[in-house]
Short mmCIF file of C-alpha atoms and ligand atoms in Angstrom, two decimals:
data_model
loop_
_atom_site.label_atom_id
_atom_site.label_comp_id
_atom_site.label_asym_id
_atom_site.label_seq_id
_atom_site.Cartn_x
_atom_site.Cartn_y
_atom_site.Cartn_z
CA MET A 582 5.19 0.56 -12.38
CA PRO A 583 4.22 -3.04 -13.17
CA ASN A 584 3.02 -3.36 -16.77
CA PRO A 585 -0.83 -3.40 -16.47
CA LEU A 586 -1.25 -5.62 -19.56
CA LEU A 587 0.94 -8.33 -18.08
CA ILE A 588 -0.70 -7.93 -14.66
CA GLY A 589 -4.05 -8.39 -16.45
CA ALA A 590 -2.68 -11.48 -18.22
CA ALA A 591 -1.64 -12.84 -14.81
CA ARG A 592 -5.37 -13.21 -14.06
CA SER A 593 -6.55 -14.30 -17.54
CA PRO A 594 -7.42 -18.02 -17.89
CA LEU A 595 -6.80 -17.88 -21.68
CA ALA A 596 -3.33 -16.31 -21.30
CA ARG A 597 -2.62 -18.84 -18.55
CA ARG A 598 -3.44 -21.77 -20.88
CA LEU A 599 -1.38 -20.37 -23.76
CA ILE A 600 1.67 -19.40 -21.73
CA SER A 601 1.86 -22.27 -19.24
CA GLY A 602 1.41 -24.91 -21.96
CA SER A 603 4.68 -24.01 -23.68
CA LYS A 604 7.94 -25.90 -23.04
CA THR A 605 9.93 -22.75 -23.73
CA THR A 606 8.08 -20.90 -20.94
CA ARG A 607 9.21 -23.61 -18.54
CA ARG A 608 12.89 -22.85 -19.21
CA VAL A 609 12.38 -19.15 -18.46
CA VAL A 610 10.26 -19.90 -15.39
CA ASP A 611 13.18 -21.87 -13.93
CA ARG A 612 15.06 -18.61 -13.57
CA PHE A 613 12.52 -17.33 -11.01
CA VAL A 614 10.98 -20.47 -9.51
CA ALA A 615 12.94 -23.13 -7.60
CA GLY A 616 10.87 -26.00 -9.04
CA GLU A 617 7.48 -27.66 -8.74
CA ARG A 618 8.14 -30.09 -5.86
CA PRO A 619 8.81 -29.38 -2.15
CA GLU A 620 12.06 -31.28 -2.67
CA ASP A 621 13.13 -28.61 -5.20
CA ALA A 622 12.46 -25.79 -2.70
CA LEU A 623 14.31 -27.66 0.05
CA ALA A 624 17.32 -28.30 -2.21
CA ALA A 625 17.44 -24.60 -3.23
CA THR A 626 17.12 -23.60 0.44
CA GLN A 627 19.92 -25.94 1.48
CA ARG A 628 22.17 -24.47 -1.20
CA LEU A 629 21.37 -20.82 -0.35
CA VAL A 630 21.87 -21.42 3.37
CA SER A 631 25.24 -23.08 2.68
CA GLU A 632 26.15 -19.86 0.80
CA GLY A 633 25.43 -17.71 3.89
CA LEU A 634 21.94 -16.53 2.90
CA THR A 635 18.65 -16.99 4.72
CA VAL A 636 15.40 -17.95 3.01
CA THR A 637 11.63 -17.50 3.06
CA ILE A 638 9.74 -20.17 1.10
CA ASP A 639 6.47 -19.51 -0.73
CA HIS A 640 4.27 -22.39 -1.86
CA LEU A 641 2.91 -20.92 -5.09
CA GLY A 642 -0.82 -20.50 -5.46
CA GLU A 643 -3.38 -17.74 -5.04
CA ASP A 644 -7.07 -17.03 -5.51
CA THR A 645 -8.14 -20.38 -4.05
CA ARG A 646 -11.80 -21.00 -4.98
CA SER A 647 -12.68 -24.03 -2.83
CA ALA A 648 -12.27 -25.17 0.75
CA GLU A 649 -10.58 -28.38 -0.51
CA GLN A 650 -7.95 -26.40 -2.38
CA ALA A 651 -7.34 -24.24 0.72
CA ARG A 652 -6.88 -27.45 2.73
CA GLN A 653 -4.34 -28.78 0.21
CA VAL A 654 -2.30 -25.56 0.41
CA THR A 655 -2.40 -25.65 4.21
CA ASP A 656 -1.23 -29.27 4.22
CA ALA A 657 1.59 -28.39 1.80
CA TYR A 658 2.85 -25.76 4.28
CA LEU A 659 2.54 -28.13 7.26
CA SER A 660 4.57 -30.76 5.45
CA LEU A 661 7.16 -28.20 4.31
CA LEU A 662 7.59 -26.93 7.88
CA ARG A 663 8.09 -30.49 9.16
CA ASP A 664 10.78 -30.98 6.50
CA LEU A 665 12.52 -27.70 7.38
CA GLY A 666 12.66 -28.81 11.02
CA ALA A 667 13.81 -32.34 10.19
CA ARG A 668 16.63 -31.08 7.97
CA GLY A 669 17.88 -28.54 10.50
CA LEU A 670 16.97 -25.61 8.22
CA ALA A 671 14.38 -23.93 10.45
CA SER A 672 16.77 -21.40 11.99
CA ASP A 673 17.66 -20.09 8.52
CA ALA A 674 14.44 -20.59 6.57
CA GLU A 675 10.90 -19.41 7.28
CA VAL A 676 7.75 -19.46 5.11
CA SER A 677 5.75 -16.76 3.32
CA LEU A 678 2.08 -17.31 2.59
CA LYS A 679 -0.74 -15.67 0.68
CA LEU A 680 -4.08 -15.54 2.47
CA SER A 681 -5.91 -15.85 -0.87
CA ALA A 682 -4.27 -19.28 -1.25
CA LEU A 683 -5.71 -20.23 2.15
CA GLY A 684 -9.27 -19.29 1.16
CA GLN A 685 -9.52 -15.57 2.05
CA ALA A 686 -11.76 -14.91 -0.99
CA LEU A 687 -14.15 -17.81 -0.37
CA PRO A 688 -17.71 -16.49 -0.19
CA GLY A 689 -19.14 -15.98 3.28
CA ASP A 690 -16.48 -16.79 5.81
CA GLY A 691 -13.30 -16.70 3.67
CA GLU A 692 -11.38 -14.50 6.09
CA ARG A 693 -12.16 -16.87 8.98
CA VAL A 694 -11.13 -19.92 6.89
CA ALA A 695 -7.82 -18.23 5.98
CA LEU A 696 -7.19 -17.15 9.59
CA SER A 697 -7.77 -20.65 10.88
CA ALA A 698 -5.43 -22.15 8.25
CA ALA A 699 -2.77 -19.50 8.94
CA ARG A 700 -3.06 -20.28 12.65
CA GLU A 701 -2.36 -23.98 11.97
CA ILE A 702 0.66 -23.01 9.87
CA CYS A 703 1.96 -20.68 12.60
CA THR A 704 1.58 -23.46 15.19
CA ALA A 705 3.64 -25.77 12.93
CA ALA A 706 6.22 -23.01 12.37
CA ALA A 707 6.57 -22.50 16.13
CA ALA A 708 7.03 -26.27 16.60
CA ALA A 709 9.72 -26.32 13.90
CA GLY A 710 11.44 -23.22 15.37
CA THR A 711 10.82 -20.75 12.59
CA THR A 712 8.55 -17.85 11.58
CA VAL A 713 5.86 -16.93 9.04
CA THR A 714 5.40 -13.79 6.94
CA VAL A 715 2.00 -13.00 5.43
CA ASP A 716 2.37 -11.65 1.87
CA MET A 717 0.26 -8.67 0.77
CA GLU A 718 -1.95 -8.92 -2.32
CA ASP A 719 -3.94 -6.25 -4.15
CA HIS A 720 -5.37 -3.23 -2.31
CA THR A 721 -8.85 -4.75 -1.89
CA THR A 722 -7.36 -7.32 0.51
CA VAL A 723 -5.22 -5.04 2.70
CA ASP A 724 -7.73 -4.41 5.53
CA SER A 725 -8.62 -8.09 5.77
CA THR A 726 -4.96 -9.18 5.65
CA LEU A 727 -3.88 -6.72 8.36
CA THR A 728 -6.81 -7.86 10.54
CA VAL A 729 -5.66 -11.48 10.16
CA VAL A 730 -2.04 -10.52 10.92
CA ARG A 731 -3.19 -8.67 14.06
CA ASP A 732 -5.16 -11.74 15.22
CA LEU A 733 -2.23 -14.08 14.54
CA ARG A 734 0.19 -11.80 16.37
CA ALA A 735 -1.84 -12.12 19.58
CA ASP A 736 -0.54 -15.71 19.82
CA PHE A 737 2.50 -15.53 17.50
CA PRO A 738 4.05 -12.06 17.91
CA TRP A 739 6.77 -12.90 15.37
CA VAL A 740 4.35 -13.08 12.40
CA GLY A 741 5.62 -10.77 9.66
CA ALA A 742 3.43 -8.32 7.72
CA VAL A 743 4.04 -6.90 4.24
CA LEU A 744 3.34 -3.27 3.33
CA GLN A 745 3.45 -1.81 -0.21
CA SER A 746 4.85 1.71 -0.66
CA CYS A 747 2.75 2.22 -3.82
CA LEU A 748 -0.41 2.45 -1.71
CA ARG A 749 -1.27 5.88 -0.30
CA ARG A 750 -2.45 4.36 2.99
CA THR A 751 0.88 2.63 3.68
CA GLU A 752 2.65 5.50 5.47
CA GLN A 753 -0.05 5.34 8.15
CA ASP A 754 0.12 1.53 8.20
CA CYS A 755 3.89 1.80 8.77
CA ARG A 756 3.32 4.09 11.75
CA ASP A 757 0.73 1.66 13.15
CA LEU A 758 3.00 -1.36 12.67
CA ALA A 759 6.28 0.21 13.89
CA THR A 760 5.88 -1.37 17.33
CA PRO A 761 8.40 -3.33 19.44
CA GLY A 762 9.52 -6.53 17.71
CA SER A 763 7.15 -6.02 14.77
CA ARG A 764 8.50 -7.71 11.61
CA VAL A 765 7.49 -5.64 8.59
CA ARG A 766 8.56 -6.39 5.02
CA LEU A 767 8.44 -3.22 2.94
CA VAL A 768 7.97 -3.69 -0.84
CA LYS A 769 7.05 -1.34 -3.69
CA GLY A 770 4.00 -3.43 -4.67
CA ALA A 771 3.50 -5.90 -7.52
CA TYR A 772 -0.15 -5.25 -8.44
CA ALA A 773 -1.67 -2.75 -10.90
CA GLU A 774 -3.60 -0.41 -8.61
CA PRO A 775 -5.95 2.52 -9.41
CA ALA A 776 -4.77 6.12 -8.87
CA SER A 777 -7.50 6.59 -6.25
CA VAL A 778 -5.53 4.39 -3.84
CA ALA A 779 -2.00 4.26 -5.24
CA HIS A 780 0.91 6.41 -6.37
CA ARG A 781 1.29 5.80 -10.09
CA SER A 782 4.74 7.09 -11.04
CA ARG A 783 7.97 5.27 -10.24
CA SER A 784 9.42 8.39 -8.54
CA GLU A 785 6.38 8.75 -6.25
CA VAL A 786 6.50 5.07 -5.27
CA ASP A 787 10.25 5.32 -4.58
CA ALA A 788 9.84 8.52 -2.51
CA ALA A 789 7.03 6.87 -0.53
CA TYR A 790 9.29 3.84 0.01
CA VAL A 791 11.93 6.10 1.60
CA ARG A 792 9.35 7.78 3.88
CA CYS A 793 7.96 4.40 4.95
CA LEU A 794 11.42 2.96 5.51
CA SER A 795 12.37 5.98 7.57
CA THR A 796 9.36 5.35 9.86
CA LEU A 797 10.22 1.65 10.20
CA MET A 798 13.96 2.21 10.73
CA SER A 799 13.40 4.86 13.42
CA GLY A 800 10.87 2.67 15.25
CA PRO A 801 11.39 -0.30 17.60
CA GLY A 802 10.39 -2.99 15.08
CA TYR A 803 12.35 -5.25 12.72
CA PRO A 804 12.31 -3.82 9.15
CA MET A 805 12.67 -6.25 6.24
CA VAL A 806 13.85 -4.22 3.25
CA ALA A 807 12.52 -6.16 0.25
CA THR A 808 13.80 -4.51 -2.90
CA HIS A 809 16.37 -5.00 -5.66
CA ASP A 810 16.70 -1.24 -6.12
CA PRO A 811 20.35 -0.18 -5.54
CA ALA A 812 19.41 3.37 -4.44
CA LEU A 813 16.97 2.07 -1.82
CA ILE A 814 19.47 -0.47 -0.52
CA THR A 815 21.96 2.37 0.07
CA THR A 816 19.23 4.49 1.69
CA ALA A 817 18.28 1.61 4.00
CA ASP A 818 21.85 1.33 5.28
CA GLU A 819 22.06 5.12 5.76
CA LEU A 820 18.78 5.23 7.70
CA ALA A 821 19.87 2.27 9.82
CA LEU A 822 23.18 3.98 10.61
CA ALA A 823 21.46 7.27 11.43
CA GLY A 824 19.05 5.42 13.75
CA GLY A 825 21.94 3.66 15.53
CA ARG A 826 20.79 0.24 14.35
CA VAL A 827 23.15 -2.73 14.25
CA THR A 828 23.09 -4.92 11.11
CA THR A 829 21.25 -7.70 12.96
CA SER A 830 18.27 -5.40 13.69
CA TYR A 831 17.02 -5.34 10.07
CA GLU A 832 17.40 -7.43 6.95
CA PHE A 833 17.42 -7.21 3.17
CA GLN A 834 15.22 -9.48 1.09
CA MET A 835 15.28 -10.26 -2.64
CA LEU A 836 13.52 -12.70 -4.93
CA TYR A 837 15.11 -15.99 -6.01
CA GLY A 838 17.01 -15.50 -9.28
CA ILE A 839 17.06 -11.68 -9.23
CA ARG A 840 20.32 -9.73 -8.67
CA VAL A 841 22.02 -12.86 -7.35
CA PRO A 842 25.56 -11.33 -7.20
CA GLU A 843 24.13 -8.44 -5.13
CA GLN A 844 22.54 -10.94 -2.75
CA HIS A 845 25.96 -12.50 -2.18
CA ARG A 846 27.69 -9.12 -1.90
CA LEU A 847 25.33 -8.01 0.88
CA ALA A 848 25.66 -11.31 2.76
CA ALA A 849 29.47 -11.24 2.45
CA SER A 850 29.54 -7.71 3.86
CA GLY A 851 27.86 -8.91 7.07
CA ARG A 852 24.33 -7.78 6.26
CA GLN A 853 21.41 -10.18 6.71
CA MET A 854 20.14 -11.23 3.30
CA ARG A 855 17.00 -13.35 2.88
CA VAL A 856 15.97 -14.87 -0.46
CA TYR A 857 12.27 -15.41 -1.30
CA VAL A 858 12.15 -18.91 -2.81
CA ALA A 859 8.92 -19.70 -4.65
CA TYR A 860 8.06 -23.28 -5.63
CA GLY A 861 5.02 -25.23 -6.79
CA GLU A 862 2.97 -26.12 -9.83
CA ASP A 863 0.85 -22.98 -9.75
CA TRP A 864 3.67 -20.64 -10.85
CA TYR A 865 1.78 -18.72 -13.55
CA GLY A 866 0.60 -15.59 -11.61
CA TYR A 867 3.95 -15.22 -9.81
CA PHE A 868 5.89 -15.57 -13.07
CA MET A 869 3.74 -13.01 -14.90
CA ARG A 870 4.28 -10.45 -12.11
CA ARG A 871 8.06 -10.90 -12.47
CA LEU A 872 7.74 -10.24 -16.22
CA ALA A 873 5.54 -7.21 -15.54
CA GLU A 874 8.16 -5.63 -13.27
CA ARG A 875 10.84 -5.40 -15.91
CA PRO A 876 10.62 -4.90 -19.70
CA ALA A 877 13.99 -6.69 -20.08
CA ASN A 878 12.41 -9.88 -18.70
CA VAL A 879 9.74 -9.79 -21.40
CA THR A 880 12.43 -9.38 -24.07
CA PHE A 881 14.37 -12.28 -22.52
CA PHE A 882 11.17 -14.37 -22.51
CA LEU A 883 10.30 -13.56 -26.16
CA ARG A 884 13.89 -14.14 -27.32
CA SER A 885 13.88 -17.60 -25.79
CA PHE A 886 10.91 -18.48 -28.05
CA VAL A 887 12.79 -17.29 -31.12
CA SER A 888 15.91 -19.26 -30.20
CA SER A 889 14.05 -22.47 -29.21
P1 LIG B 370 12.20 -2.02 -9.14
O1 LIG B 370 11.07 -2.77 -9.79
O2 LIG B 370 12.27 -0.55 -9.34
O3 LIG B 370 13.56 -2.69 -9.58
C1 LIG B 370 14.83 -2.23 -9.22
C2 LIG B 370 15.88 -3.04 -9.98
O4 LIG B 370 15.81 -4.39 -9.55
C3 LIG B 370 15.63 -3.12 -11.48
O5 LIG B 370 16.20 -2.05 -12.16
C4 LIG B 370 16.28 -4.44 -11.82
O6 LIG B 370 17.67 -4.31 -11.87
C5 LIG B 370 15.95 -5.30 -10.64
N1 LIG B 370 14.67 -6.04 -10.80
C6 LIG B 370 13.50 -5.76 -10.20
N2 LIG B 370 12.55 -6.66 -10.54
C7 LIG B 370 13.14 -7.50 -11.40
C8 LIG B 370 12.68 -8.64 -12.08
N3 LIG B 370 11.44 -9.08 -12.00
N4 LIG B 370 13.57 -9.29 -12.87
C9 LIG B 370 14.84 -8.86 -12.99
N5 LIG B 370 15.34 -7.78 -12.35
C10 LIG B 370 14.50 -7.11 -11.57
N6 LIG B 370 4.93 -7.46 -3.75
C11 LIG B 370 3.67 -7.43 -3.24
O7 LIG B 370 2.82 -6.70 -3.76
N7 LIG B 370 3.37 -8.21 -2.15
C12 LIG B 370 4.27 -9.00 -1.53
O8 LIG B 370 3.95 -9.68 -0.56
C13 LIG B 370 5.60 -9.03 -2.05
N8 LIG B 370 6.57 -9.80 -1.47
C14 LIG B 370 7.88 -9.64 -1.90
C15 LIG B 370 8.90 -10.29 -1.20
C16 LIG B 370 10.23 -10.04 -1.54
C17 LIG B 370 11.32 -10.71 -0.76
C18 LIG B 370 10.54 -9.15 -2.62
C19 LIG B 370 11.96 -8.84 -2.98
C20 LIG B 370 9.52 -8.56 -3.33
C21 LIG B 370 8.20 -8.82 -2.99
N9 LIG B 370 7.16 -8.21 -3.71
C22 LIG B 370 5.89 -8.24 -3.18
C23 LIG B 370 7.43 -7.61 -5.06
C24 LIG B 370 7.65 -6.12 -4.98
O9 LIG B 370 6.45 -5.45 -4.67
C25 LIG B 370 8.18 -5.58 -6.32
O10 LIG B 370 7.23 -5.82 -7.32
C26 LIG B 370 9.51 -6.17 -6.76
O11 LIG B 370 10.36 -6.37 -5.68
C27 LIG B 370 10.22 -5.21 -7.76
O12 LIG B 370 10.44 -3.98 -7.15
P2 LIG B 370 11.88 -3.47 -6.66
O13 LIG B 370 11.71 -2.90 -5.30
O14 LIG B 370 12.87 -4.54 -6.76
O15 LIG B 370 12.21 -2.22 -7.58
#
């Protein structure tokens, strides 16, 4: 499970100052983040698409604390979507967004602010000819996020939802969302969650992932299998085959910079492979969650300090 210390550090202002101020950090961050400017994300997208992969782009940022900041994030997505359309990338690249970046946690009417911003972004995505997937954050936000996704889907039925197999509630959420055309990205979950709501051991989370995937694969929706786990990738193909699915009726997704040869292997074998490309200046929380997922990344990060 994600290392709780590092997940805690992802939300600590002091750790943020210490870690993001270092030049060495920057070099390691480049492994997971396409860059700070939209141009960097577009260049990475262009390259991945030319290699036969598809893309979902995330403008980094979360826990927005002001309406102005939420507006800036919304405008960044609107501009990105215009660029995707103008460069002919919209059929291969969509966007992923976090509702907390759009103001979901603002006091009072945060959910309404985030819904209205997400609606604007979906309208721009439709105009560009692409889709939107709404990321899932920690368990306290799941009800609100699924409510927003439901509202968006009334006008934009292609809006994707994300479900986390670590949460005990997710098997029921999978049953509820396994409806015709429903795009559901299944992940293990990147947040440190309490045992009252979440499976805590790796084996329980993996077993829950298989049960959830089985529900999604046997339903009429469009499963998006977001994992780097080799055993789950094999299971996904087996479940798809057993359910009589063709390879265009589901897709694999992985994060930018992680298991890159496997991304190419899957694409070359005719499977649909989408890469989650994160860009932006606010990379700290995203980067810390990538470290928390894998002890080897922390070692790699610490070694780069020693060798710098
Ligand atoms: P697991 O962590 O068990 O890793 C399996 C193998 O993959 C490892 O042994 C290693 O080889 C490789 N690997 C995994 N993580 C690595 C890393 N950081 N660096 C290097 N190698 C690594 N979560 C969430 O809560 N909400 C969300 O909206 C999303 N969205 C999302 C989109 C996409 C496209 C992906 C792929 C993932 C997410 N996640 C997410 C993150 C997800 O919840 C999870 O934390 C990571 O995918 C790691 O879990 P795995 O399923 O890869 O398995």
